């Protein structure tokens, strides 16, 4: 989208990180510019403001940056999905595979109490594995509706968007690489 070319131009590409052959899209360079950061948050807010959302869930750690600001703008709860040993109360967890290994994702057992319509936010959609793990984690709760999943960046050639579409999850993003 030409309207977000300045956002795209601000993202640093780091070759062969964290493993050989990966072109890592580093959003920290975008975040360093207050004008571009505000533009990104406002654009993501506009994508979701017409939806009935009462909680935003986000995946550690870069997703937290967007999710907190979006939760503030949309007047919703913010619920972190964390790595092992990061949440102090009882948790539900799922194990999942990453492109570079395996890990677990955790959520407090009471985190979704009083929340029904959920939006998942992360910085980047690649294979979809992390978001699918978040969906699996949410299934541990009763009567929850996934409104959608939002990202700054989509890497369409890695197929995450197609996987989410097959699962019936609407996804929105600002940029593609």
C-alpha positions as MATLAB code, in Angstrom:
seq = 'XXXXXXXXXXXXXXXXXXXXXXXXXXXXXXXXXXXXXXXXXXXXXXXXXXXXXXXXXXXXXXXXXXXXXXXXXXXXXXXXXXXXXXXXXXXXXXXXXXXXXXXXXXXXXXXXXXXXXXXXXXXXXXXXXXXXXXXXXXXXXXXXXXXXXXXXXXXXXXXXXXXXXXXXXXXXXXXXX';
ca = [
       0.000    0.000    0.000;
       1.479    3.286   -1.095;
      -0.079    5.096    1.863;
       2.265    3.144    4.176;
       5.404    3.216    2.030;
       7.141    5.369    4.640;
       6.469    2.673    7.272;
       7.820   -0.007    4.959;
      10.891    2.041    4.101;
      11.669    2.465    7.795;
      11.872   -1.282    8.488;
      15.385   -2.693    8.541;
      16.038   -6.041    6.863;
      18.693   -8.136    8.590;
      19.931  -10.974    6.370;
      20.607  -14.431    7.814;
      19.103  -13.664   11.217;
      18.463  -15.637   13.382;
      19.462  -18.420   10.998;
      20.986  -18.646    7.533;
      18.518  -17.786    4.768;
      16.077  -15.746    6.872;
      15.472  -12.104    5.979;
      14.523  -10.711    9.414;
      12.159   -7.707    9.291;
      13.226   -5.509   12.195;
      10.486   -3.101   13.312;
      12.668   -1.384   15.919;
      13.740    1.169   13.321;
      10.077    2.072   12.745;
       9.450    2.292   16.496;
      12.311    4.775   16.910;
      10.443    7.351   14.843;
       7.557    8.838   16.880;
       5.713   10.086   13.761;
       5.830    6.666   12.093;
       4.987    4.834   15.317;
       1.910    7.021   15.755;
       0.930    6.516   12.111;
       1.245    2.714   12.534;
      -0.851    2.655   15.726;
      -3.515    4.935   14.256;
      -3.750    2.814   11.105;
      -4.068   -0.405   13.107;
      -6.673    1.229   15.363;
      -8.693    2.268   12.309;
      -8.614   -1.309   10.979;
     -10.368   -2.640   14.084;
     -12.411    0.230   15.570;
     -15.704   -0.874   13.943;
     -15.471   -4.322   15.549;
     -16.888   -5.384   18.902;
     -13.631   -6.118   20.782;
     -13.379   -6.338   24.548;
      -9.871   -7.767   24.881;
      -6.663   -7.692   22.877;
      -4.321  -10.641   23.320;
      -0.752  -10.314   22.245;
       2.224  -12.537   21.820;
       5.506  -11.836   23.585;
       7.311   -9.637   22.983;
       7.164   -7.287   19.987;
       3.401   -7.750   19.721;
       3.057   -6.153   23.158;
       4.223   -2.835   21.730;
       1.302   -2.525   19.324;
      -1.258   -4.294   21.495;
      -0.901   -1.997   24.484;
      -1.391    1.108   22.363;
      -4.316   -0.487   20.491;
      -5.980   -1.566   23.734;
      -5.699    2.014   24.966;
      -7.099    3.459   21.719;
      -9.936    0.916   21.529;
     -10.693    1.054   25.270;
     -10.240   -2.693   25.709;
      -8.365   -4.994   28.035;
      -4.812   -6.048   27.191;
      -3.935   -9.685   27.889;
      -0.347  -10.897   27.451;
       0.475  -14.342   26.103;
       3.829  -15.167   27.645;
       6.780  -17.511   27.444;
       7.273  -20.143   30.182;
       7.976  -18.932   33.725;
       6.846  -15.350   33.017;
       3.350  -15.316   34.553;
       3.089  -15.524   38.357;
      -0.398  -17.093   38.671;
      -1.896  -20.398   37.468;
      -1.744  -20.711   33.686;
      -3.034  -22.635   30.731;
      -0.334  -23.463   28.198;
       0.254  -24.912   24.743;
       3.434  -26.169   23.125;
       4.177  -25.222   19.562;
       6.885  -25.270   16.928;
       8.691  -22.191   15.700;
      10.754  -21.897   12.556;
      13.813  -22.139   14.832;
      12.703  -24.586   17.572;
       9.865  -25.258   20.012;
       8.442  -23.383   22.998;
       5.345  -22.959   25.151;
       2.840  -20.118   25.358;
       1.013  -19.317   28.610;
      -2.018  -17.327   29.743;
      -3.397  -16.832   33.246;
      -6.366  -19.123   33.875;
      -8.545  -16.125   34.775;
      -7.267  -13.751   32.077;
     -10.338  -13.996   29.862;
     -12.949  -13.767   32.626;
     -15.511  -11.213   31.488;
     -14.096  -11.025   27.958;
     -15.727  -12.644   24.922;
     -14.683  -10.869   21.709;
     -10.938  -11.247   21.286;
      -8.399   -9.726   18.911;
      -4.901  -11.192   18.580;
      -2.075   -8.758   17.775;
       1.515   -9.486   16.795;
       4.180   -7.627   14.856;
       4.580  -10.083   11.980;
       2.689  -12.922   10.301;
       4.986  -15.518    8.742;
       3.986  -19.205    8.883;
       1.129  -18.536   11.309;
       2.467  -20.982   13.905;
       2.515  -18.513   16.779;
      -0.997  -17.221   16.090;
      -2.331  -20.768   15.697;
      -0.791  -21.589   19.081;
      -2.615  -18.558   20.515;
      -5.862  -19.853   18.997;
      -5.221  -23.258   20.572;
      -4.611  -21.571   23.914;
      -7.889  -19.640   23.664;
      -9.754  -22.928   23.029;
      -9.026  -23.813   26.658;
     -11.671  -21.223   27.603;
     -15.437  -21.441   27.030;
     -17.500  -19.183   24.761;
     -14.768  -17.008   23.273;
     -15.017  -15.383   19.842;
     -11.913  -14.580   17.819;
     -12.756  -11.313   16.072;
      -9.505  -11.419   14.096;
      -5.739  -11.125   14.094;
      -3.764   -7.979   13.297;
      -0.157   -7.487   12.249;
       2.166   -4.747   11.102;
       3.811   -7.058    8.528;
       2.622  -10.039    6.505;
       5.042  -12.350    4.700;
       2.546  -13.923    2.262;
       4.970  -16.380    0.681;
       5.254  -18.183    4.054;
       1.519  -18.965    4.062;
       0.368  -17.780    7.485;
      -2.491  -15.715    6.095;
      -3.796  -18.683    4.118;
      -3.700  -20.884    7.230;
      -5.638  -18.308    9.246;
      -8.184  -17.910    6.451;
      -8.755  -21.690    6.420;
      -9.373  -21.500   10.181;
     -11.939  -18.728    9.642;
      -9.793  -16.027   11.257;
      -9.854  -12.637    9.573;
      -6.395  -11.117    9.441;
      -5.363   -7.550    8.715;
      -1.910   -6.051    8.239;
      -0.353   -2.808    7.062;
       2.653   -4.050    5.061;
       3.784   -6.999    2.977;
       7.319   -8.105    2.187;
];
